[in-house]
Short mmCIF file of C-alpha atoms and ligand atoms in Angstrom, two decimals:
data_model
loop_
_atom_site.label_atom_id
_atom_site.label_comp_id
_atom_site.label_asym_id
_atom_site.label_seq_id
_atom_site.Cartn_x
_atom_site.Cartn_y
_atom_site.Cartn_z
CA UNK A 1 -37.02 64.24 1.33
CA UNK A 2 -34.56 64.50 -1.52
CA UNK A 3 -31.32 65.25 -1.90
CA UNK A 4 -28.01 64.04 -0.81
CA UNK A 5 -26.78 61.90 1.85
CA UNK A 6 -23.31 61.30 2.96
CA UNK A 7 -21.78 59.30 5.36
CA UNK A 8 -18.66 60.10 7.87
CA UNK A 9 -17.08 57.97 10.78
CA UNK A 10 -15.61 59.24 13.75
CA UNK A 11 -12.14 60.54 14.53
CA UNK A 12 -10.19 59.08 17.64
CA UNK A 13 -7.77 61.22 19.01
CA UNK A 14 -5.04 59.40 19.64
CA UNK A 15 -2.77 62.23 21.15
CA UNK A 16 -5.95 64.52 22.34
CA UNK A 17 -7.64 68.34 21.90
CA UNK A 18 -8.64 69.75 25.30
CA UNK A 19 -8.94 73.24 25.37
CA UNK A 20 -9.69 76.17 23.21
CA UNK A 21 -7.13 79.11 22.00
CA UNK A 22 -10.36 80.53 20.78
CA UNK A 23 -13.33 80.26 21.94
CA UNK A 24 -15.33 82.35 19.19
CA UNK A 25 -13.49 80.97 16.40
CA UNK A 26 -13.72 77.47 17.88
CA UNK A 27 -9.79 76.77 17.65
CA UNK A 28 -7.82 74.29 19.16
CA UNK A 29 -5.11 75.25 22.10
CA UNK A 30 -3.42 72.15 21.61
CA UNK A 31 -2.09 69.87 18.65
CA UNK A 32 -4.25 66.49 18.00
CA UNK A 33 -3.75 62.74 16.18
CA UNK A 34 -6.24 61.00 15.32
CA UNK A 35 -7.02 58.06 13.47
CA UNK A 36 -10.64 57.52 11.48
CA UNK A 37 -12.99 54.57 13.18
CA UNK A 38 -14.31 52.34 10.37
CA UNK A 39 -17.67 50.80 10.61
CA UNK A 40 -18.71 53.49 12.95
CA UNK A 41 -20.39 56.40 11.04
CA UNK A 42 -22.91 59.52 10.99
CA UNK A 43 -25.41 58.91 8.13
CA UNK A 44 -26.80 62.90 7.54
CA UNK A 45 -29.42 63.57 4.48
CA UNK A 46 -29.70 67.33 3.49
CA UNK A 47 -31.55 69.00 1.36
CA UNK A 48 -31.12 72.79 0.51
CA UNK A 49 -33.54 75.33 -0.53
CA UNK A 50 -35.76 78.58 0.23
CA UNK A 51 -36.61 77.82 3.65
CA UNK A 52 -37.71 80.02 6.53
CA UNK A 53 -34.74 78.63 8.98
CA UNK A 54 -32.18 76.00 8.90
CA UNK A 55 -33.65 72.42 10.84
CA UNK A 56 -31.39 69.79 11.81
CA UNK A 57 -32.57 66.61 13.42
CA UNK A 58 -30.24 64.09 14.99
CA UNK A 59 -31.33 60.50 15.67
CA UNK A 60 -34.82 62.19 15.17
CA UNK A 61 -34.46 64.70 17.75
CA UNK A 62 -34.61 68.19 16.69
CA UNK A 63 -31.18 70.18 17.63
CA UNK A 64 -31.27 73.81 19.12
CA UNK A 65 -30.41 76.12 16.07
CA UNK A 66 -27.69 78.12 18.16
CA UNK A 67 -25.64 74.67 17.70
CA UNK A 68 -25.29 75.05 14.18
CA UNK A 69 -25.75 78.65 13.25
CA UNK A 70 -22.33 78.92 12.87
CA UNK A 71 -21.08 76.25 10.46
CA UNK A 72 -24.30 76.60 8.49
CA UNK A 73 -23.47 80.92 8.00
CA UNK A 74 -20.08 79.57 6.79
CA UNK A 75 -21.68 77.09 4.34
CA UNK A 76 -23.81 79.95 2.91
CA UNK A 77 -20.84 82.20 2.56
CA UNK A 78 -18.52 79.61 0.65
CA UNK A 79 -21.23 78.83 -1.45
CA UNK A 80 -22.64 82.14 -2.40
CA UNK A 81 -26.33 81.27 -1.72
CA UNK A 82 -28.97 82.32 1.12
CA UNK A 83 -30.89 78.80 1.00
CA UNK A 84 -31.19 77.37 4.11
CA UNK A 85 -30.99 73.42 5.07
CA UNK A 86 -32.89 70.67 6.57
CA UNK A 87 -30.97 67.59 7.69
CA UNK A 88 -31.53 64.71 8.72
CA UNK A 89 -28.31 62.76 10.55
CA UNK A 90 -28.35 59.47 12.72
CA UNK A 91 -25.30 57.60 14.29
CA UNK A 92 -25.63 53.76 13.96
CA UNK A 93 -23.30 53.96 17.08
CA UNK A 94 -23.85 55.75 20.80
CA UNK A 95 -24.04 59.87 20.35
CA UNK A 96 -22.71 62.38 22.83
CA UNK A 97 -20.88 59.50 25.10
CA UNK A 98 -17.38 59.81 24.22
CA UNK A 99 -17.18 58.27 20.93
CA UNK A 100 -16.30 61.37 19.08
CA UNK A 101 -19.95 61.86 16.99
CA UNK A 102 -19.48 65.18 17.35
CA UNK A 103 -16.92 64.92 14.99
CA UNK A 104 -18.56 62.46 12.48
CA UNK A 105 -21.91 63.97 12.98
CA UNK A 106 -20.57 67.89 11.51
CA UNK A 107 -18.28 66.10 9.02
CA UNK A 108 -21.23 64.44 7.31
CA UNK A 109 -23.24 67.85 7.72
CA UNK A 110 -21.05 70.08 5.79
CA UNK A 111 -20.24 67.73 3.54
CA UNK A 112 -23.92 66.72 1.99
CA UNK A 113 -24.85 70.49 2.62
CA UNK A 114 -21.65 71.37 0.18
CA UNK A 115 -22.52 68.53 -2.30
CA UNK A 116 -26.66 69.76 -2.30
CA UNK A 117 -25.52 72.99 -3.54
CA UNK A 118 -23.36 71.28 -5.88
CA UNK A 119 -19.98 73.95 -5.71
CA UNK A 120 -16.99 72.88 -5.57
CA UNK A 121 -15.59 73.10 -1.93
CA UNK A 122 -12.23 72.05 -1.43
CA UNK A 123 -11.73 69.35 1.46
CA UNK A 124 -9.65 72.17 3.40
CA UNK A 125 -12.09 74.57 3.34
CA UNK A 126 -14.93 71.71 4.81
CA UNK A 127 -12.32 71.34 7.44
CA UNK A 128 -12.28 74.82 8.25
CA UNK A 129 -16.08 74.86 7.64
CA UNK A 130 -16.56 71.73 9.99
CA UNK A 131 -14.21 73.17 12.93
CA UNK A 132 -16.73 76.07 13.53
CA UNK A 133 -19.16 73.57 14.92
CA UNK A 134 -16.52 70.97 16.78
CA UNK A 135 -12.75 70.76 16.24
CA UNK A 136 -12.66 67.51 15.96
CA UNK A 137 -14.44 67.25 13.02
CA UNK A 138 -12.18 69.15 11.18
CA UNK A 139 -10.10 66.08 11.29
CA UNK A 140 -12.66 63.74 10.31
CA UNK A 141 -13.54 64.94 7.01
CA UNK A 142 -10.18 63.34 6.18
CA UNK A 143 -9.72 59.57 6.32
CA UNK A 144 -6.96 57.64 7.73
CA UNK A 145 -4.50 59.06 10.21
CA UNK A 146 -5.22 63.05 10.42
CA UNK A 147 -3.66 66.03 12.71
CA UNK A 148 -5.41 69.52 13.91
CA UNK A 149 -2.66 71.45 15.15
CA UNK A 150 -2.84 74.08 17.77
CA UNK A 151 -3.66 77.35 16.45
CA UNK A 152 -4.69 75.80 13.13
CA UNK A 153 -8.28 76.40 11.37
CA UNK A 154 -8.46 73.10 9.43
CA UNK A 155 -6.59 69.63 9.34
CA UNK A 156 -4.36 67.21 7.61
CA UNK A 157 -3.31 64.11 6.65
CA UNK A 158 -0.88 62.69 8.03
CA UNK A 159 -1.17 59.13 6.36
CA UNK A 160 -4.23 57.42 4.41
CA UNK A 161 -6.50 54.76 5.81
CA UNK A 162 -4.80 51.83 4.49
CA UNK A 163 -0.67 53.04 5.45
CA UNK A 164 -0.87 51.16 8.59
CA UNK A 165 -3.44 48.13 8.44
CA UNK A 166 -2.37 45.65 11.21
CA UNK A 167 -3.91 48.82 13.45
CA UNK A 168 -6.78 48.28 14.72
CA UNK A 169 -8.88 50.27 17.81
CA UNK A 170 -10.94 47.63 19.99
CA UNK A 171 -14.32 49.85 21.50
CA UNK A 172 -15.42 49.21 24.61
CA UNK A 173 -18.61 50.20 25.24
CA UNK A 174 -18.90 50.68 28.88
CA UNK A 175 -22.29 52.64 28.11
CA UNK A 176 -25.08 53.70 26.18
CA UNK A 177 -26.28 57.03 27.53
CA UNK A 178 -25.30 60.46 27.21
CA UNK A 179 -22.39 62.34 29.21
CA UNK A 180 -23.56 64.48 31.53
CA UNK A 181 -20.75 67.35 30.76
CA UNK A 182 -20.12 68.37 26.85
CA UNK A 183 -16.73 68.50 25.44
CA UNK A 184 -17.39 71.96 24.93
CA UNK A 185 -18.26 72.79 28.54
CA UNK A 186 -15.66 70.17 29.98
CA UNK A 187 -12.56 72.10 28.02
CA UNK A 188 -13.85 75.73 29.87
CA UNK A 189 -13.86 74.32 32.79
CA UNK A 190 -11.11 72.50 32.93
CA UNK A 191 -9.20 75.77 31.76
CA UNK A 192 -9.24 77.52 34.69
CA UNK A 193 -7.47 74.32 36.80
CA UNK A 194 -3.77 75.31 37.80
CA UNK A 195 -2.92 71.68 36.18
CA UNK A 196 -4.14 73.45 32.66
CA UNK A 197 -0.77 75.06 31.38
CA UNK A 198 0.65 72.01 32.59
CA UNK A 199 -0.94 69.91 30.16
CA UNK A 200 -0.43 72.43 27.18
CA UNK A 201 3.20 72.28 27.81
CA UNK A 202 3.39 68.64 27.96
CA UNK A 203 1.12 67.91 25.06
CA UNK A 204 3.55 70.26 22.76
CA UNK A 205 6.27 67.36 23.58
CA UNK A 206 3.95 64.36 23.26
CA UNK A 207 2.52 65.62 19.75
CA UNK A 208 5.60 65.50 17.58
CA UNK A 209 7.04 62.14 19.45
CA UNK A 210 3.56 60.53 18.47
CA UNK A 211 3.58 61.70 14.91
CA UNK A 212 7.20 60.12 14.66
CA UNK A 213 6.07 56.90 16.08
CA UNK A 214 3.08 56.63 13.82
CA UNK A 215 5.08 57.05 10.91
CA UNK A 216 7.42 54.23 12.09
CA UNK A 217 4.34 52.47 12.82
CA UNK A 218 6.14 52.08 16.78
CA UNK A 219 2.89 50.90 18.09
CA UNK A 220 4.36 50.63 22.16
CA UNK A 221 5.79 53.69 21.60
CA UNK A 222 2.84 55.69 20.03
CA UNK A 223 0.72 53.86 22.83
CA UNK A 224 2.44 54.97 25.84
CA UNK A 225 2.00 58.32 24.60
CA UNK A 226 -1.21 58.31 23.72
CA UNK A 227 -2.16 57.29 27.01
CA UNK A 228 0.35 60.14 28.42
CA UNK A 229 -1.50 62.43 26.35
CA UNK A 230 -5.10 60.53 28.09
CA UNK A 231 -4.46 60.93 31.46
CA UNK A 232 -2.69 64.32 31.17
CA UNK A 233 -5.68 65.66 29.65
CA UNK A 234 -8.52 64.28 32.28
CA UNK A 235 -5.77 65.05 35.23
CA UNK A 236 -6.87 68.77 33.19
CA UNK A 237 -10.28 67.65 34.19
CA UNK A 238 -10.00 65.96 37.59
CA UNK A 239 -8.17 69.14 38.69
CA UNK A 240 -10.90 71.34 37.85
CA UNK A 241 -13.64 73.35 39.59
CA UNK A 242 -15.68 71.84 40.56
CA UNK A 243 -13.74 68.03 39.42
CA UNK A 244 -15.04 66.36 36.33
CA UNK A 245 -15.02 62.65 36.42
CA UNK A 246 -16.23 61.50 33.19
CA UNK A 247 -15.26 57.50 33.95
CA UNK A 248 -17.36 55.10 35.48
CA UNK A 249 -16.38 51.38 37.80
CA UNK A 250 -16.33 50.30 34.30
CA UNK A 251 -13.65 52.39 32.99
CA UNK A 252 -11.67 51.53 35.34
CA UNK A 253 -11.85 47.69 35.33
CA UNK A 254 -11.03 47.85 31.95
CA UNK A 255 -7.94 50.10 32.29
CA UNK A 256 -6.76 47.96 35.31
CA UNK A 257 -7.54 44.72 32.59
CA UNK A 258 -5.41 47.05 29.48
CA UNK A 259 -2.17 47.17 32.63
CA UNK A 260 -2.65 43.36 33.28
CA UNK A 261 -2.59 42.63 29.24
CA UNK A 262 0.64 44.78 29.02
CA UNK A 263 1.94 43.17 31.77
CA UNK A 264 1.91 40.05 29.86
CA UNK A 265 3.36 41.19 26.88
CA UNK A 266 0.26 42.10 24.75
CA UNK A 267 0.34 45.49 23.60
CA UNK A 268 -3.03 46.88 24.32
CA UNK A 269 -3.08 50.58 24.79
CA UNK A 270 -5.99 52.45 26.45
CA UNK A 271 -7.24 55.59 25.68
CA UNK A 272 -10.75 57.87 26.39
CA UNK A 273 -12.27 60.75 26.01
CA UNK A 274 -15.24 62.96 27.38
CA UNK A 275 -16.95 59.97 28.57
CA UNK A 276 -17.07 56.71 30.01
CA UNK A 277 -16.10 54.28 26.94
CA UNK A 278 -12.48 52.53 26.68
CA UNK A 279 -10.85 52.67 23.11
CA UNK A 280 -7.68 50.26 22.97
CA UNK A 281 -5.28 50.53 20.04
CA UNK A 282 -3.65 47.07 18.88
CA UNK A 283 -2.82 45.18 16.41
CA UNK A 284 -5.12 42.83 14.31
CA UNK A 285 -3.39 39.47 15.65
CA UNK A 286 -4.32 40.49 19.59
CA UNK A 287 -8.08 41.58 18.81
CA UNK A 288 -9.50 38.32 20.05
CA UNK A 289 -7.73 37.90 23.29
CA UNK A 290 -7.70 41.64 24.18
CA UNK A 291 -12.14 41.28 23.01
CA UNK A 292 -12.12 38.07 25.48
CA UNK A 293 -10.26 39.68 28.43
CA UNK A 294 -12.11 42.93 28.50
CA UNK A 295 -15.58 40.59 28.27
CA UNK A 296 -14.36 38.68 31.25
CA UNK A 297 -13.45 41.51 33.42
CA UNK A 298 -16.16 43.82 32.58
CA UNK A 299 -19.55 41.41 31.99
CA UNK A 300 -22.31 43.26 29.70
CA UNK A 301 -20.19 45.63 27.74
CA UNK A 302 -20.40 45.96 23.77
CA UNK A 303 -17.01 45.76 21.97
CA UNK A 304 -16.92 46.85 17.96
CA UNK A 305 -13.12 46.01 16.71
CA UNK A 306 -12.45 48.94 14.39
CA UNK A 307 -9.62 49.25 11.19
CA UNK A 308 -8.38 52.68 10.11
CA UNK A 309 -11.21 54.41 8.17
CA UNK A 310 -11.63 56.08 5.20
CA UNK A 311 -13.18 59.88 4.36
CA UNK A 312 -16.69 60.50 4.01
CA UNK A 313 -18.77 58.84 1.32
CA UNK A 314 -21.92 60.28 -0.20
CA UNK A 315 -24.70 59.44 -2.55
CA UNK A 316 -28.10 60.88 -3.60
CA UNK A 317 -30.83 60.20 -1.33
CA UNK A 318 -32.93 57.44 -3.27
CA UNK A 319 -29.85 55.99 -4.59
CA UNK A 320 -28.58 52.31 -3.06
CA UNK A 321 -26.20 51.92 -0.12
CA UNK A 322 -23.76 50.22 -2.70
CA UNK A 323 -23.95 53.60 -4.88
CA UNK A 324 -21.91 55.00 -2.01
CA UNK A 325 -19.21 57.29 -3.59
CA UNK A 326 -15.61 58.60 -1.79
CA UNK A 327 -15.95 62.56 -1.35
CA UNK A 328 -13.12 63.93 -3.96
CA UNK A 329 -10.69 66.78 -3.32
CA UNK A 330 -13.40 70.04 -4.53
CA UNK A 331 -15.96 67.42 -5.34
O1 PMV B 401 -14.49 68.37 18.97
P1 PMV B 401 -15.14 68.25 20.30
O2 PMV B 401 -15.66 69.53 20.80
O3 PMV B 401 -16.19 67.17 20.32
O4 PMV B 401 -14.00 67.78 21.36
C1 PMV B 401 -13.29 66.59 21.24
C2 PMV B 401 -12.51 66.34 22.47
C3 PMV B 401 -11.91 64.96 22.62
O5 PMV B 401 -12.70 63.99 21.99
C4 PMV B 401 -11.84 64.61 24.11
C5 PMV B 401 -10.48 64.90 22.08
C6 PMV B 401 -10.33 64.93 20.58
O6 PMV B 401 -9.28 65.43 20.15
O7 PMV B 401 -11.18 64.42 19.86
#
């Protein structure tokens, strides 16, 4: 299969989306920070042309069409074209359990189905474009340090990849398999719990105190927030009907492990998601001892120490991994 391939990573929420101002439109009820996980990334090849229907295949398993309808309508809209695509996208990191390849996995789609038709697109408009299909992917078209505010169709940047790079995000991969509740489902859900309006109020204070704080790099400061924004959101979750619990024993030994660290003065901040695995922002000199704690409490677990990223990357398919090229503003 020709055509073009392009590369994105995932984006962490650091101060987290959890619910939907619009369902249909797929927008975001409340204001998110993220930061882009190097090393981690979708790898999606596309190729465009006069098919019957639109195929998409992730780690080899074909993807229900209803998925995707929506982002690939808006491709064929910006671009002015009725060709349909086939792609082709893998994760060389666990899918669907937490680590945000939702958001990596439609980043890298819209952007190698934008570059195969060879328009300009600018980056705003593939945010906007890769929102339809999950919000938090509107964020990780960017690179470095990105926000999705509530209400908003696309993203930002807030700083690049390299304005911070003592940061880094320590992955704890508690395990391999698939959640058992989407994102998608998990937000609707949790909606309807009387906690819900609690937590939009209180993440409309914690968003603009974590922005502040990243920009004055106040990593115990943007850490106790982020994890204020964590636990307010799955207390959203727990609260629901019927409860959704999306952590396992392991979760929790390592959270109890991130409170001992802290305890002794090393600033390891824990944060997750819709799923089991432990994400723990730090800085580059405390990687090693917060890697060698977590091991010891939690035996068996896979850690991958992760920098700030950068935006997607693309090349055409039959070109060399080292031919990898940065995605420019309206490429
Ligand atoms: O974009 P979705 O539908 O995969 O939802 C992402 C939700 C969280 O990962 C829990 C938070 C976030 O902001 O990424």
């Amino acid at each position: 299969m020709s055509g073009i391939i392009c590369r994105a990573s995932p984006s962490l929420a650091v101060i987290k989306y959890w619910g939907k101002q619009d369902r249909d439109l797929n927008i975001p009820a409340t204001s998110s920070l993220a930061v882009t996980l190097d090393g981690l990334f979708t790898e999606t090849k596309v190729k465009s042309g006069n098919f019957t229907e639109d195929r998409i295949t992730v780690n080899g398993v074909r993807q229900q069409p209803e998925r995707y309808a929506g982002v690939f309508a808006c491709l064929r809209s910006l671009l002015g074209s009725e060709n349909r695509f086939e792609a082709e996208s893998s994760n060389n990191f666990p899918t669907s359990a937490g680590l945000a390849s939702s958001s990596s996995g439609f980043a890298a789609l819209v952007c190698a189905c934008a570059l195969t038709a060879g328009r300009k697109i600018s980056v705003k408009q593939l945010s906007e474009t890769a929102r339809i299909g999950s919000a938090s992917a509107a964020r990780a078209v960017y690179g470095g340090f990105t926000a999705l505010e509530a209400g908003a169709c696309f993203a930002e940047t807030i700083a690049a990849a390299d304005f911070w790079p003592e940061l880094r995000v320590v992955v704890a991969v508690t395990e391999e398999a698939q959640k058992a509740l989407s994102s998608r489902d998990g937000m609707l859900r949790s909606s309807a719990s009387p906690y819900y309006p609690a937590w939009l109020d209180s993440s409309k204070d914690i968003f603009p105190r974590a922005v502040a704080a990243l920009k004055h790099k106040d990593l115990p400061e943007l850490g106790r927030l982020c994890r204020l924004s964590t636990y307010r959101m799955h207390a959203a979750a727990l609260s629901a009907d019927p409860p959704i619990l999306y952590w396992t024993p392991r979760t929790l030994a390592l959270i109890q492990e991130c409170g001992r660290m802290r305890r002794k003065g090393i600033g390891a901040w824990e944060t997750m998601d819709a799923g089991p695995q432990v994400k723990i922002l730090c800085l580059s000199d405390d990687t090693a001892v917060i890697s060698n704690a977590l091991r010891r409490s939690c035996p068996g677990i896979r850690i991958i120490v992760s920098r700030p990223g950068g935006g997607p990357q693309w090349r055409y398919a039959g070109e060399n991994e080292d031919e990898m090229r940065p995605l420019r503003e309206a490429e």
